[in-house]
Structure formats: C-alpha cells, structure tokens
mmCIF file of C-alpha atoms and ligand atoms in Angstrom:
data_model
loop_
_atom_site.group_PDB
_atom_site.id
_atom_site.type_symbol
_atom_site.label_atom_id
_atom_site.label_comp_id
_atom_site.label_asym_id
_atom_site.label_seq_id
_atom_site.Cartn_x
_atom_site.Cartn_y
_atom_site.Cartn_z
ATOM 1 C CA UNK H 1 -46.391 -46.337 42.906
ATOM 2 C CA UNK H 2 -48.664 -48.451 40.681
ATOM 3 C CA UNK H 3 -49.338 -47.019 37.251
ATOM 4 C CA UNK H 4 -52.557 -46.300 35.395
ATOM 5 C CA UNK H 5 -52.615 -48.980 32.672
ATOM 6 C CA UNK H 6 -54.761 -46.755 30.438
ATOM 7 C CA UNK H 7 -52.053 -44.048 30.222
ATOM 8 C CA UNK H 8 -50.128 -43.547 26.971
ATOM 9 C CA UNK H 9 -46.804 -45.393 26.684
ATOM 10 C CA UNK H 10 -43.948 -43.628 28.496
ATOM 11 C CA UNK H 11 -40.775 -44.177 26.473
ATOM 12 C CA UNK H 12 -38.662 -43.166 29.484
ATOM 13 C CA UNK H 13 -39.716 -46.193 31.565
ATOM 14 C CA UNK H 14 -37.010 -48.519 32.886
ATOM 15 C CA UNK H 15 -37.722 -51.391 30.510
ATOM 16 C CA UNK H 16 -37.730 -49.062 27.486
ATOM 17 C CA UNK H 17 -34.253 -47.943 28.602
ATOM 18 C CA UNK H 18 -33.137 -51.579 28.886
ATOM 19 C CA UNK H 19 -34.477 -52.282 25.381
ATOM 20 C CA UNK H 20 -32.586 -49.261 24.005
ATOM 21 C CA UNK H 21 -29.382 -50.393 25.727
ATOM 22 C CA UNK H 22 -29.346 -47.277 27.946
ATOM 23 C CA UNK H 23 -29.548 -49.489 31.077
ATOM 24 C CA UNK H 24 -27.974 -52.933 31.548
ATOM 25 C CA UNK H 25 -29.852 -56.134 32.267
ATOM 26 C CA UNK H 26 -28.868 -59.720 32.950
ATOM 27 C CA UNK H 27 -30.239 -61.290 29.788
ATOM 28 C CA UNK H 28 -31.729 -64.788 29.863
ATOM 29 C CA UNK H 29 -32.990 -65.116 26.296
ATOM 30 C CA UNK H 30 -34.143 -63.072 23.333
ATOM 31 C CA UNK H 31 -36.332 -63.582 20.285
ATOM 32 C CA UNK H 32 -37.360 -61.391 17.372
ATOM 33 C CA UNK H 33 -40.037 -59.528 19.326
ATOM 34 C CA UNK H 34 -39.297 -60.310 22.997
ATOM 35 C CA UNK H 35 -36.599 -60.186 25.684
ATOM 36 C CA UNK H 36 -36.168 -62.175 28.927
ATOM 37 C CA UNK H 37 -33.930 -61.025 31.795
ATOM 38 C CA UNK H 38 -33.486 -61.532 35.537
ATOM 39 C CA UNK H 39 -35.494 -59.333 37.894
ATOM 40 C CA UNK H 40 -33.198 -56.942 39.768
ATOM 41 C CA UNK H 41 -34.950 -57.717 43.062
ATOM 42 C CA UNK H 42 -35.781 -61.453 42.902
ATOM 43 C CA UNK H 43 -38.714 -62.642 44.999
ATOM 44 C CA UNK H 44 -37.959 -66.363 44.418
ATOM 45 C CA UNK H 45 -34.797 -68.364 43.570
ATOM 46 C CA UNK H 46 -35.800 -67.981 39.908
ATOM 47 C CA UNK H 47 -37.442 -64.646 39.025
ATOM 48 C CA UNK H 48 -37.301 -63.774 35.349
ATOM 49 C CA UNK H 49 -39.128 -61.021 33.470
ATOM 50 C CA UNK H 50 -40.243 -61.432 29.866
ATOM 51 C CA UNK H 51 -41.165 -58.307 27.909
ATOM 52 C CA UNK H 52 -42.208 -57.553 24.355
ATOM 53 C CA UNK H 53 -39.804 -55.291 22.446
ATOM 54 C CA UNK H 54 -42.731 -53.210 21.230
ATOM 55 C CA UNK H 55 -44.092 -50.219 23.162
ATOM 56 C CA UNK H 56 -47.002 -51.741 25.120
ATOM 57 C CA UNK H 57 -48.032 -50.481 28.552
ATOM 58 C CA UNK H 58 -49.725 -53.606 29.832
ATOM 59 C CA UNK H 59 -51.316 -56.942 29.007
ATOM 60 C CA UNK H 60 -54.441 -55.012 28.107
ATOM 61 C CA UNK H 61 -52.609 -52.758 25.630
ATOM 62 C CA UNK H 62 -50.634 -55.678 24.167
ATOM 63 C CA UNK H 63 -53.588 -58.013 23.687
ATOM 64 C CA UNK H 64 -55.562 -55.236 21.983
ATOM 65 C CA UNK H 65 -52.852 -53.754 19.733
ATOM 66 C CA UNK H 66 -49.946 -56.164 19.149
ATOM 67 C CA UNK H 67 -49.685 -58.179 15.946
ATOM 68 C CA UNK H 68 -50.334 -61.895 15.949
ATOM 69 C CA UNK H 69 -46.614 -62.399 15.294
ATOM 70 C CA UNK H 70 -45.653 -60.379 18.392
ATOM 71 C CA UNK H 71 -48.182 -62.194 20.575
ATOM 72 C CA UNK H 72 -47.068 -65.617 19.350
ATOM 73 C CA UNK H 73 -43.384 -64.715 19.778
ATOM 74 C CA UNK H 74 -43.942 -63.430 23.329
ATOM 75 C CA UNK H 75 -46.008 -66.440 24.395
ATOM 76 C CA UNK H 76 -43.451 -68.831 22.937
ATOM 77 C CA UNK H 77 -40.499 -67.101 24.634
ATOM 78 C CA UNK H 78 -42.211 -67.327 28.039
ATOM 79 C CA UNK H 79 -42.684 -71.069 27.524
ATOM 80 C CA UNK H 80 -39.160 -71.570 26.164
ATOM 81 C CA UNK H 81 -37.534 -69.823 29.125
ATOM 82 C CA UNK H 82 -39.413 -72.094 31.539
ATOM 83 C CA UNK H 83 -38.494 -75.217 29.562
ATOM 84 C CA UNK H 84 -34.848 -74.241 29.114
ATOM 85 C CA UNK H 85 -34.467 -73.644 32.846
ATOM 86 C CA UNK H 86 -36.090 -76.996 33.728
ATOM 87 C CA UNK H 87 -38.955 -75.279 35.533
ATOM 88 C CA UNK H 88 -41.782 -77.290 33.999
ATOM 89 C CA UNK H 89 -41.504 -80.564 35.905
ATOM 90 C CA UNK H 90 -41.416 -78.914 39.350
ATOM 91 C CA UNK H 91 -43.892 -76.223 38.403
ATOM 92 C CA UNK H 92 -43.632 -72.456 38.288
ATOM 93 C CA UNK H 93 -45.805 -69.356 38.323
ATOM 94 C CA UNK H 94 -46.565 -66.683 35.726
ATOM 95 C CA UNK H 95 -47.796 -63.282 36.866
ATOM 96 C CA UNK H 96 -48.643 -60.092 34.989
ATOM 97 C CA UNK H 97 -49.662 -57.127 37.126
ATOM 98 C CA UNK H 98 -51.934 -54.682 35.310
ATOM 99 C CA UNK H 99 -52.549 -51.117 36.460
ATOM 100 C CA UNK H 100 -53.289 -49.552 39.821
ATOM 101 C CA UNK H 101 -55.149 -52.347 41.593
ATOM 102 C CA UNK H 102 -52.908 -54.966 39.985
ATOM 103 C CA UNK H 103 -49.838 -53.305 41.503
ATOM 104 C CA UNK H 104 -48.029 -52.719 38.182
ATOM 105 C CA UNK H 105 -45.070 -50.411 38.776
ATOM 106 C CA UNK H 106 -43.200 -50.464 35.457
ATOM 107 C CA UNK H 107 -45.403 -49.201 32.588
ATOM 108 C CA UNK H 108 -44.142 -51.654 29.970
ATOM 109 C CA UNK H 109 -45.815 -55.081 29.766
ATOM 110 C CA UNK H 110 -43.895 -57.775 31.602
ATOM 111 C CA UNK H 111 -44.639 -61.297 32.726
ATOM 112 C CA UNK H 112 -42.912 -62.523 35.865
ATOM 113 C CA UNK H 113 -41.734 -66.163 35.932
ATOM 114 C CA UNK H 114 -41.236 -67.435 39.476
ATOM 115 C CA UNK H 115 -39.785 -70.821 40.384
ATOM 116 C CA UNK H 116 -37.075 -72.750 42.151
ATOM 117 C CA UNK H 117 -39.056 -73.405 45.340
ATOM 118 C CA UNK H 118 -42.658 -74.150 46.399
ATOM 119 C CA UNK H 119 -44.509 -70.883 45.809
ATOM 120 C CA UNK H 120 -47.382 -71.207 48.245
ATOM 121 C CA UNK H 121 -50.885 -69.866 47.701
ATOM 122 C CA UNK H 122 -51.562 -67.567 44.757
ATOM 123 C CA UNK H 123 -52.631 -64.618 46.904
ATOM 124 C CA UNK H 124 -52.605 -64.080 50.673
ATOM 125 C CA UNK H 125 -55.646 -62.282 52.098
ATOM 126 C CA UNK H 126 -54.537 -59.299 54.182
HETATM 127 P P1 5GP B 1 -44.348 -54.852 38.552
HETATM 128 O O1 5GP B 1 -44.579 -54.484 39.981
HETATM 129 O O2 5GP B 1 -44.460 -53.658 37.645
HETATM 130 O O3 5GP B 1 -45.176 -56.016 38.097
HETATM 131 O O4 5GP B 1 -42.862 -55.403 38.485
HETATM 132 C C1 5GP B 1 -41.760 -54.624 38.132
HETATM 133 C C2 5GP B 1 -40.523 -55.475 38.379
HETATM 134 O O5 5GP B 1 -39.436 -54.852 37.742
HETATM 135 C C3 5GP B 1 -40.158 -55.617 39.852
HETATM 136 O O6 5GP B 1 -40.152 -56.994 40.206
HETATM 137 C C4 5GP B 1 -38.773 -54.978 39.953
HETATM 138 O O7 5GP B 1 -37.916 -55.649 40.840
HETATM 139 C C5 5GP B 1 -38.285 -55.059 38.513
HETATM 140 N N1 5GP B 1 -37.340 -54.000 38.161
HETATM 141 C C6 5GP B 1 -37.461 -52.664 38.417
HETATM 142 N N2 5GP B 1 -36.410 -52.003 37.928
HETATM 143 C C7 5GP B 1 -35.609 -52.916 37.320
HETATM 144 C C8 5GP B 1 -34.381 -52.814 36.611
HETATM 145 O O8 5GP B 1 -33.788 -51.749 36.425
HETATM 146 N N3 5GP B 1 -33.853 -53.979 36.135
HETATM 147 C C9 5GP B 1 -34.477 -55.194 36.302
HETATM 148 N N4 5GP B 1 -33.879 -56.271 35.799
HETATM 149 N N5 5GP B 1 -35.644 -55.317 36.961
HETATM 150 C C10 5GP B 1 -36.207 -54.198 37.466
#
C-alpha cells in the first residue's frame, strides 16, 4: 500500500529496522550518512537500494530538511555504487518513488539502482 509522503517519519519502517541492525540486509556499500544494499525482490539483474541513515520519509522530506553534508554523501554513494559495479558504461536507471501516486511503499527515502540488462521504456502506459 503506497504511503503518504507528508506523514511523520515512522521509526518502525523496514529500512529503519535495517539501519538499527534489527533486520538483516545484503550490504553493498556504506558511507558516513548512507547505506546501499540489495533489494530483497530484485526487478532487474542488478537492483540496489541506497538510503540515507537519517530519518527522512521521502525525497521531498530529505531535500527540504537534510544537511548539505548528508545530501552530498547520499548523492556520492549512489554514483560510487554504480561506478564500482561497472554500471556506467552500459547504462543504468535511478528511481525514487514518492508518496501515494509515486507508488512508494517503504516510508524511508530510497533510490533504486537498476541495471544489468536493457531496461526498456521509462514508464509503460496502462
Ligand atoms: P518502493 O516501492 O517503496 O519504492 O520500494 C520498496 C522496495 O523495498 C521494494 O523494491 C522492495 O522489494 C524492497 N524491500 C521491502 N522490504 C525489504 C527488506 O526487508 N529488505 C530489502 N533488502 N528490501 C526490501
């Protein structure tokens, strides 16, 4: 069920539990303010999630409230993960779902990195 991205942060969400070490994840990389790990239900041969360690519901929340250091760290980790996994030359996709119409299900900001095969059109009209 997609979340309302204007709701207050829910510290019981799945990614908060991963950050606390209450749930496991398959870690890809980590920086001072950010964590990258494999999606549990991959939708492409490479499907990695990058999240800030801070309590931000969505891209909207993060871009409004995070420090410059957190934003720089997060942006750099997304790029580093793609470079380290040789995704740049073949191309890859970044996606951040925000709120109800965006289809966001976990109420902690995450960017999806997809790659490893041709990804087709950005959206398919239904
Ligand atoms: P959203 O729809 O919110 O943009 O994406 C949430 C993503 O989180 C989904 O791709 C889903 O597979 C992934 N996910 C949900 N629960 C877990 C979990 O416990 N561990 C990991 N690694 N990924 C999860």
